[in-house]
């Protein structure tokens, strides 16, 4: 049991060592080794089969020849027994007599003569060791070496009975042998040729196998290199794809699909993390800005209240004191407030409270839009809203030149909430009036175009542009102009603008209507704010007819390039209606 257990453990360790060696060996080496081994085995099998067949064929002919010599060899033995003298023959055959008492005698031996020259290395067969076997196994041939040299003989025995010179009957075995040195020479030559040819074939196949394996494994090497680059962080790399009907081609295609999904998931994760970080930063900035904006009017209100308290309130009996009369010997209180002072304080408190209320209303509006609360939906003529906004602006700034231009032959019907759309246009007009020098003109234009020129096949839309001739904005400012509480004036002075929510409300309301808000600006060249709202379905048929009208003129088609120019400056995109 102990020995068996030890042998089992030893065989198990050997098997594990072989498996570990196989695991450490590369696939290329395994394939080349397997190919070389199989080809070697095939060549060995073919060579052995060929040599065996040729040997059997040639020795079969020798056996037939030996059987044909049976009568002649018996006659030779019959002539030998009376005289006891052996003879030489001109052929490569030898005849021997093995008596029943085991004595072996040469009857015929090969020799030189006319027609036959015995090779110098040819000597008689060495039968002493196989004579008894031939006597016991008659009709069975055996190959024996020559007595000297490298010759070979094929011997065959025939049992026979003869009468000797004294008239006695003797029995024994007639052994006839034939030289087969040339047969084995032919077999050796064939073996040598097979060996040389096999070595050449193995070398050629080894080189061809190495080249073929390398060529066929090249896609796997490419996959390995690509995987290494992907591991280094290059997620945009892809493995080369071959014919999908092959295993490597199918593998490459599956890997590329998997890599695309991994890259998309990785980018989504990065974008999500970046969006979360930006959202957190925006929230922090929003809280800070909202706190600042709300704190300003609250500080003013509290300051006026403290001022009222510190001054002792209203002057007692201010009407009499004002007339210079003493009331019960009490002089007017020093430092008290008169009704005019109180009126001014109350007016300031009312303004700050109104300002804080407007800020709260704007914040509530943005909160409702973030919650995607539904808006009213009804057909609205955007041209009438634009005309009303221009009229109101002219009343507020009579010294300004405010013009309204309309694209002829276009429909301006949209579906939306009229008060909110009025607020959008009003905010744009207020922004233009606030951030431009006094006296600079403002142009308002309304026309038709596409909802988003950057998106191929974007639907028809009504576009409204508000263009000012102010100082303009930088690229960074234009990208952030629609953010909440963002103002180009970072000093937060009240002389250059409001709370910074006007344009944010514009973008949010336009997005809630399924539209796009954008800006085109440059430093020193003013700014053009555009809103694009989807054209109402009932107006699209008439718009198509107007576009097909050749009398519409160049002016009717003038917004195409202008709309495309807004593609680079789009700062807000469509969002789900809220």
XYZ file of C-alpha atoms in Angstrom:
578
model
C 0.000 0.000 0.000
C 2.844 2.333 0.823
C 4.660 1.635 -2.409
C 1.477 2.060 -4.424
C 0.704 5.322 -2.653
C 4.218 6.635 -3.267
C 4.002 5.712 -6.942
C 0.646 7.440 -7.192
C 1.976 10.629 -5.598
C 5.034 10.547 -7.853
C 2.880 10.151 -10.968
C 0.613 12.942 -9.738
C 3.560 15.300 -9.265
C 4.879 14.395 -12.713
C 1.478 15.091 -14.252
C 1.222 18.447 -12.466
C 4.719 19.353 -13.677
C 3.679 18.536 -17.248
C 0.538 20.647 -16.908
C 2.497 23.564 -15.474
C 4.948 23.313 -18.349
C 2.051 23.322 -20.780
C 0.556 26.378 -19.078
C 3.878 28.222 -19.296
C 4.349 27.386 -22.975
C 3.082 29.867 -25.537
C 0.377 28.925 -28.000
C 2.760 29.491 -30.918
C 5.261 27.002 -29.480
C 2.517 24.486 -28.789
C 1.182 24.669 -32.336
C 4.628 24.409 -33.948
C 5.608 21.514 -31.682
C 2.375 19.676 -32.362
C 2.755 20.200 -36.108
C 6.388 19.044 -36.058
C 5.538 15.973 -33.983
C 2.632 14.948 -36.179
C 4.625 15.360 -39.366
C 7.536 13.396 -37.877
C 5.249 10.553 -36.858
C 3.625 10.556 -40.281
C 6.970 10.407 -42.083
C 8.240 7.643 -39.788
C 5.074 5.640 -40.390
C 5.274 6.116 -44.155
C 8.984 5.214 -44.243
C 8.529 2.126 -42.100
C 5.579 0.968 -44.144
C 7.459 1.512 -47.409
C 10.613 -0.234 -46.217
C 8.627 -3.128 -44.769
C 6.702 -3.526 -47.989
C 9.863 -3.465 -50.121
C 11.674 -5.870 -47.783
C 8.783 -8.277 -47.837
C 8.532 -8.049 -51.593
C 12.218 -8.657 -52.223
C 12.534 -11.413 -49.608
C 9.387 -12.993 -50.986
C 11.037 -13.269 -54.364
C 14.099 -14.829 -52.668
C 11.870 -17.337 -50.879
C 10.296 -18.334 -54.159
C 13.751 -18.755 -55.653
C 14.845 -20.940 -52.709
C 11.821 -23.151 -53.124
C 12.705 -23.530 -56.787
C 16.154 -24.790 -55.766
C 14.726 -27.653 -53.662
C 15.186 -30.429 -56.260
C 18.591 -29.224 -57.387
C 19.855 -28.989 -53.809
C 18.591 -32.511 -53.051
C 20.373 -33.836 -56.131
C 23.547 -32.116 -55.000
C 23.295 -33.725 -51.567
C 22.559 -37.105 -53.154
C 25.760 -36.803 -55.164
C 27.738 -35.552 -52.173
C 26.908 -38.330 -49.733
C 28.624 -41.226 -51.593
C 31.879 -39.318 -52.183
C 31.837 -36.789 -49.367
C 33.355 -34.126 -51.628
C 31.918 -30.598 -51.803
C 31.714 -28.621 -55.011
C 31.740 -24.948 -55.999
C 29.031 -23.233 -57.997
C 29.031 -20.283 -60.265
C 25.888 -18.891 -58.672
C 25.351 -17.047 -55.402
C 23.834 -20.077 -53.717
C 25.083 -22.522 -51.117
C 23.846 -26.014 -50.195
C 24.498 -27.769 -46.880
C 23.638 -31.136 -45.389
C 22.651 -31.396 -41.756
C 22.614 -35.023 -40.665
C 20.393 -36.353 -37.954
C 23.337 -36.413 -35.557
C 23.806 -32.647 -35.974
C 26.827 -32.638 -38.242
C 26.762 -29.826 -40.840
C 28.600 -30.351 -44.129
C 29.055 -28.005 -47.085
C 27.766 -29.511 -50.332
C 27.932 -26.546 -52.686
C 29.727 -23.290 -52.034
C 29.886 -20.200 -54.264
C 33.041 -19.786 -56.217
C 34.564 -18.009 -59.206
C 33.967 -19.304 -62.645
C 32.895 -18.283 -66.102
C 29.810 -16.121 -65.940
C 30.064 -15.476 -62.238
C 32.553 -13.497 -60.254
C 32.044 -13.809 -56.513
C 32.420 -10.444 -54.781
C 35.491 -10.129 -52.657
C 33.430 -9.582 -49.500
C 31.128 -12.504 -50.146
C 31.779 -15.473 -47.874
C 29.666 -18.574 -47.114
C 26.778 -18.229 -44.703
C 27.289 -18.824 -41.009
C 24.717 -21.589 -40.422
C 26.135 -23.182 -37.286
C 23.845 -21.221 -35.009
C 20.624 -21.657 -37.000
C 21.034 -25.122 -38.571
C 19.106 -26.866 -35.838
C 16.364 -24.223 -36.057
C 16.058 -24.765 -39.827
C 15.816 -28.517 -39.249
C 13.034 -27.990 -36.761
C 11.222 -25.380 -38.871
C 11.199 -26.661 -42.386
C 9.933 -24.447 -45.177
C 10.658 -21.358 -43.089
C 13.345 -19.005 -44.312
C 15.735 -17.090 -42.129
C 18.381 -14.448 -42.806
C 21.866 -15.233 -41.553
C 25.100 -13.270 -41.784
C 28.105 -14.365 -43.802
C 31.013 -15.995 -42.108
C 33.082 -12.890 -42.819
C 32.399 -9.455 -44.197
C 29.024 -7.795 -44.258
C 27.160 -10.200 -46.502
C 23.692 -11.596 -45.831
C 22.215 -14.984 -46.784
C 18.679 -16.256 -46.862
C 18.478 -19.953 -45.833
C 15.686 -22.531 -46.111
C 15.626 -26.174 -44.910
C 14.064 -29.279 -46.487
C 13.909 -32.611 -44.556
C 15.051 -35.531 -46.707
C 16.247 -39.202 -46.546
C 19.126 -40.542 -48.650
C 21.221 -43.739 -49.162
C 24.922 -43.272 -48.509
C 27.888 -45.018 -50.135
C 27.652 -48.046 -47.846
C 24.026 -48.548 -48.742
C 22.735 -47.275 -45.436
C 19.720 -45.029 -45.256
C 20.448 -41.619 -43.689
C 18.062 -38.822 -42.851
C 18.687 -35.125 -42.316
C 17.950 -31.655 -43.600
C 19.003 -30.123 -46.862
C 19.743 -26.446 -46.311
C 19.880 -24.138 -49.305
C 21.011 -20.521 -48.934
C 21.020 -17.604 -51.369
C 22.973 -14.405 -51.134
C 20.635 -11.438 -50.327
C 23.323 -8.840 -49.664
C 22.020 -6.734 -52.537
C 18.470 -6.935 -51.150
C 19.520 -5.532 -47.799
C 21.731 -3.036 -49.589
C 18.685 -1.793 -51.469
C 16.724 -1.579 -48.200
C 19.568 0.386 -46.570
C 19.685 2.752 -49.528
C 15.940 3.265 -49.353
C 16.193 3.867 -45.615
C 18.929 6.447 -46.177
C 16.930 8.171 -48.904
C 13.849 8.193 -46.679
C 15.862 9.628 -43.816
C 17.338 12.417 -45.955
C 14.006 13.213 -47.595
C 12.249 13.155 -44.224
C 14.787 15.534 -42.704
C 14.393 17.909 -45.657
C 10.616 17.687 -45.478
C 10.667 18.271 -41.728
C 12.907 21.310 -42.108
C 10.788 22.778 -44.898
C 7.565 22.066 -43.045
C 9.044 23.480 -39.846
C 9.921 26.751 -41.591
C 6.587 26.838 -43.399
C 4.755 25.918 -40.190
C 6.478 28.660 -38.233
C 5.606 31.197 -40.939
C 2.023 29.939 -41.203
C 1.508 29.913 -37.436
C 2.952 33.401 -37.094
C 0.802 34.684 -39.953
C -2.352 33.100 -38.573
C -1.612 34.172 -35.008
C -0.784 37.737 -36.044
C -4.378 38.880 -35.376
C -4.070 37.454 -31.867
C -0.800 39.343 -31.421
C -2.558 42.514 -32.618
C -5.355 41.822 -30.149
C -2.777 41.381 -27.405
C -1.023 44.646 -28.304
C -4.337 46.484 -28.524
C -5.380 45.095 -25.146
C -2.114 46.388 -23.696
C -2.751 49.867 -25.115
C -6.308 49.791 -23.779
C -4.937 48.791 -20.375
C -2.702 51.878 -20.566
C -5.820 54.042 -20.940
C -6.311 54.296 -24.724
C -9.964 53.274 -24.751
C -10.493 54.428 -28.334
C -8.289 51.665 -29.735
C -9.947 48.759 -31.515
C -8.668 45.337 -32.507
C -8.419 44.610 -36.237
C -11.409 42.715 -37.540
C -11.062 39.901 -40.029
C -13.597 37.822 -41.878
C -16.518 37.344 -39.439
C -16.883 33.779 -40.700
C -13.546 32.898 -39.062
C -12.981 32.414 -35.349
C -10.489 35.277 -35.066
C -12.706 37.595 -37.111
C -15.706 36.764 -34.946
C -13.580 37.234 -31.819
C -12.314 40.610 -33.040
C -15.837 41.778 -33.823
C -17.128 40.679 -30.419
C -14.172 42.350 -28.676
C -14.746 45.614 -30.553
C -18.418 45.600 -29.586
C -17.442 44.944 -25.981
C -14.764 47.670 -26.096
C -17.262 50.149 -27.551
C -19.676 49.391 -24.739
C -16.912 49.677 -22.148
C -15.728 52.976 -23.640
C -19.277 54.322 -23.739
C -19.863 53.257 -20.147
C -16.547 54.789 -19.090
C -17.313 58.058 -20.853
C -20.824 58.048 -19.413
C -19.310 57.587 -15.998
C -16.834 60.413 -16.582
C -19.601 62.642 -17.907
C -21.805 61.704 -14.983
C -19.020 62.476 -12.522
C -18.238 65.722 -14.319
C -21.926 66.613 -14.446
C -22.294 65.801 -10.761
C -19.238 67.919 -9.979
C -20.514 70.761 -12.133
C -23.957 70.412 -10.604
C -22.431 70.577 -7.158
C -20.390 73.607 -8.125
C -23.433 75.248 -9.689
C -25.469 74.489 -6.583
C -22.796 75.988 -4.349
C -22.537 79.022 -6.586
C -26.327 79.234 -6.768
C -26.669 79.134 -2.981
C -23.931 81.729 -2.579
C -25.429 84.010 -5.233
C -28.974 83.569 -3.963
C -27.842 84.250 -0.426
C -26.040 87.384 -1.574
C -28.970 88.619 -3.652
C -31.460 88.023 -0.848
C -29.148 89.406 1.800
C -28.735 92.739 0.000
C -32.376 93.902 0.266
C -32.733 92.342 3.714
C -29.671 94.269 4.878
C -31.139 97.485 3.513
C -34.488 96.875 5.211
C -32.834 96.055 8.518
C -30.599 99.103 8.213
C -33.522 101.452 7.732
C -35.356 99.860 10.654
C -32.290 100.296 12.900
C -31.895 103.864 11.685
C -35.525 104.566 12.600
C -35.015 103.044 16.045
C -31.702 104.810 16.684
C -33.185 108.204 15.784
C -35.877 107.760 18.396
C -38.751 107.309 16.045
C -41.064 110.093 14.937
C -40.715 113.540 16.560
C -43.403 113.754 19.337
C -46.113 116.219 18.478
C -44.215 117.116 15.365
C -46.980 119.426 14.140
C -46.810 121.648 17.174
C -43.082 121.481 17.515
C -42.819 122.552 13.967
C -44.820 125.663 14.890
C -42.389 126.403 17.728
C -44.894 125.588 20.490
C -43.908 123.743 23.642
C -46.266 121.033 24.784
C -46.388 120.703 28.593
C -42.947 122.282 28.740
C -41.420 119.465 26.618
C -39.113 120.570 23.891
C -39.037 118.629 20.584
C -36.940 115.509 20.863
C -33.523 115.817 19.349
C -32.707 113.441 16.566
C -36.269 112.400 15.848
C -37.619 111.768 12.337
C -39.980 113.987 10.531
C -42.781 112.605 8.359
C -40.701 113.361 5.259
C -37.848 111.273 6.612
C -40.251 108.462 7.436
C -41.724 108.612 3.941
C -38.292 108.299 2.388
C -37.434 105.350 4.637
C -40.708 103.599 3.836
C -40.167 104.171 0.108
C -36.716 102.591 0.313
C -38.064 99.698 2.351
C -40.832 99.181 -0.201
C -38.347 99.173 -3.100
C -36.045 96.683 -1.398
C -38.998 94.482 -0.465
C -40.274 94.618 -4.055
C -36.811 93.770 -5.323
C -36.594 90.819 -2.933
C -40.078 89.699 -3.926
C -39.147 89.819 -7.615
C -36.044 87.765 -6.886
C -38.099 85.199 -4.967
C -40.613 85.033 -7.824
C -37.826 84.402 -10.306
C -36.408 81.666 -8.114
C -39.829 80.057 -7.746
C -40.323 80.194 -11.508
C -37.016 78.462 -12.138
C -37.874 75.866 -9.481
C -41.217 75.175 -11.206
C -39.465 74.802 -14.546
C -36.921 72.436 -13.006
C -39.831 70.350 -11.702
C -41.232 70.324 -15.259
C -44.577 71.695 -14.240
C -46.891 71.983 -17.232
C -47.344 75.281 -19.023
C -50.406 76.539 -20.786
C -50.578 75.473 -24.434
C -52.420 77.580 -26.976
C -51.693 79.098 -30.412
C -49.857 82.402 -30.056
C -48.785 84.912 -32.681
C -45.205 85.678 -31.698
C -45.207 88.790 -33.914
C -47.855 90.495 -31.746
C -45.844 89.726 -28.615
C -42.709 91.170 -30.217
C -44.609 94.297 -31.295
C -45.948 94.820 -27.759
C -42.463 94.404 -26.282
C -41.004 96.936 -28.737
C -43.797 99.376 -27.940
C -43.181 99.032 -24.182
C -39.444 99.502 -24.638
C -39.981 102.661 -26.645
C -42.071 104.043 -23.789
C -39.402 103.159 -21.230
C -36.527 104.521 -23.321
C -37.889 107.228 -25.632
C -34.364 108.350 -26.508
C -33.476 104.934 -27.956
C -33.939 103.852 -31.556
C -35.797 100.532 -31.306
C -36.775 98.974 -34.627
C -38.802 95.887 -35.478
C -38.189 94.072 -38.768
C -40.392 91.246 -40.025
C -39.602 88.646 -42.635
C -42.330 88.841 -45.275
C -44.345 85.809 -46.282
C -43.631 83.816 -43.120
C -45.882 82.458 -40.425
C -45.136 83.248 -36.768
C -47.637 81.030 -34.975
C -46.315 78.954 -32.063
C -47.874 76.830 -29.325
C -47.110 78.041 -25.824
C -47.906 80.007 -22.693
C -48.535 83.661 -23.612
C -47.527 85.281 -20.285
C -44.317 83.259 -20.175
C -43.409 84.088 -23.761
C -44.070 87.754 -23.028
C -41.696 87.397 -20.087
C -39.056 85.867 -22.387
C -39.195 88.743 -24.868
C -39.415 91.281 -22.044
C -36.302 89.889 -20.394
C -34.386 90.080 -23.679
C -35.461 93.685 -24.199
C -34.641 94.580 -20.589
C -31.219 92.953 -20.985
C -30.525 94.993 -24.130
C -31.650 98.249 -22.490
C -29.672 97.600 -19.291
C -26.325 96.498 -20.713
C -25.931 99.011 -23.550
C -25.047 102.694 -23.429
C -27.853 105.241 -23.540
C -28.746 106.200 -27.080
C -27.455 102.995 -28.718
C -30.028 101.466 -31.086
C -31.715 98.097 -30.613
C -33.052 95.944 -33.452
C -35.707 93.279 -33.068
C -36.259 90.947 -36.004
C -38.633 88.038 -36.396
C -38.570 85.462 -39.138
C -38.605 81.756 -39.939
C -35.793 79.224 -39.871
C -34.817 75.935 -38.309
C -35.002 75.017 -34.658
C -31.303 74.103 -34.348
C -28.989 74.591 -37.368
C -26.467 72.191 -35.831
C -28.890 69.273 -36.036
C -29.525 67.892 -39.533
C -33.196 67.722 -40.374
C -34.188 70.104 -37.590
C -37.828 71.139 -37.772
C -39.185 74.546 -38.857
C -39.232 77.276 -36.256
C -40.058 80.912 -35.618
C -36.920 82.884 -34.767
C -36.788 86.145 -32.824
C -33.512 88.119 -32.624
C -32.755 90.993 -30.251
C -29.599 92.809 -31.373
C -27.875 95.508 -29.373
C -24.786 97.619 -30.078
C -23.215 97.346 -26.653
C -19.722 96.296 -25.602
C -20.315 92.627 -26.459
C -18.944 89.639 -24.594
C -15.983 87.299 -24.719
C -16.311 83.649 -25.692
C -16.209 82.505 -22.065
C -18.870 85.036 -21.098
C -21.107 83.986 -23.989
C -20.906 80.346 -22.895
C -21.983 81.238 -19.360
C -24.399 84.049 -20.067
C -27.460 81.792 -19.629
C -26.308 80.455 -16.247
C -28.225 81.414 -13.156
C -26.853 84.425 -11.286
C -24.101 84.867 -13.855
C -23.281 88.436 -14.784
C -20.469 89.749 -16.885
C -19.994 92.410 -14.200
C -18.427 90.365 -11.391
C -18.304 93.420 -9.122
C -22.057 92.927 -8.436
C -22.809 96.638 -8.719
C -26.449 97.502 -9.092
C -25.710 99.976 -11.880
C -24.843 97.333 -14.478
C -27.686 94.870 -14.071
C -30.061 92.932 -11.882
C -29.819 89.593 -10.171
C -28.493 87.620 -13.124
C -31.629 85.461 -13.487
C -33.207 87.135 -16.520
C -31.369 85.190 -19.236
C -31.517 81.976 -17.191
C -35.300 82.344 -17.145
C -35.227 82.969 -20.903
C -33.371 79.749 -21.573
C -35.514 77.725 -19.157
C -38.807 79.012 -20.580
C -37.686 78.567 -24.187
C -36.513 75.033 -23.423
C -39.849 74.318 -21.721
C -41.524 75.285 -25.004
C -39.236 72.916 -26.932
C -37.120 75.721 -28.367
C -33.498 76.842 -28.365
C -31.949 80.009 -26.944
C -28.579 81.146 -28.287
C -26.291 84.147 -28.481
C -23.844 85.484 -31.035
C -21.414 88.103 -29.787
C -17.868 89.387 -29.873
C -16.043 92.036 -27.834
C -16.860 95.506 -29.166
C -19.447 94.191 -31.671
C -22.560 93.981 -29.542
C -24.659 90.887 -29.016
C -27.552 89.182 -30.766
C -29.788 86.967 -28.650
C -31.990 84.547 -30.561
C -34.859 82.355 -29.499
C -36.186 79.697 -31.851
C -39.590 78.160 -31.088
C -41.213 75.289 -32.993
C -43.668 76.437 -35.612
C -47.237 75.487 -34.816
C -48.475 72.489 -36.847
C -51.360 74.467 -38.341
C -48.886 77.053 -39.686
C -46.422 74.637 -41.308
C -48.549 74.056 -44.396
C -48.752 77.748 -45.141
C -45.034 78.144 -44.508
C -44.221 75.443 -47.050
C -46.400 77.181 -49.604
C -44.664 80.484 -48.933
C -41.257 78.866 -49.346
C -42.277 77.535 -52.742
C -43.453 81.007 -53.850
C -40.786 82.473 -56.169
C -42.050 85.999 -55.433
C -40.923 85.757 -51.826
C -37.589 87.359 -52.868
C -34.181 87.270 -51.317
C -35.432 88.805 -48.088
C -37.663 85.811 -47.414
C -34.662 83.536 -47.740
C -32.255 85.744 -45.861
C -32.383 83.930 -42.546
C -30.799 80.725 -43.788
C -27.172 81.800 -43.463
C -27.913 83.821 -40.378
C -29.485 80.797 -38.710
C -26.473 78.696 -39.590
C -24.197 81.303 -38.107
C -25.876 80.820 -34.738
C -24.706 77.193 -34.639
C -21.370 78.073 -33.037
C -22.951 80.210 -30.346
C -25.800 78.025 -29.104
C -25.771 78.157 -25.355
C -28.975 76.315 -24.513
C -30.674 73.366 -26.142
C -34.198 71.997 -26.152
C -35.404 70.271 -23.050
C -38.577 68.354 -22.168
C -41.551 70.599 -21.800
C -42.328 71.396 -18.207
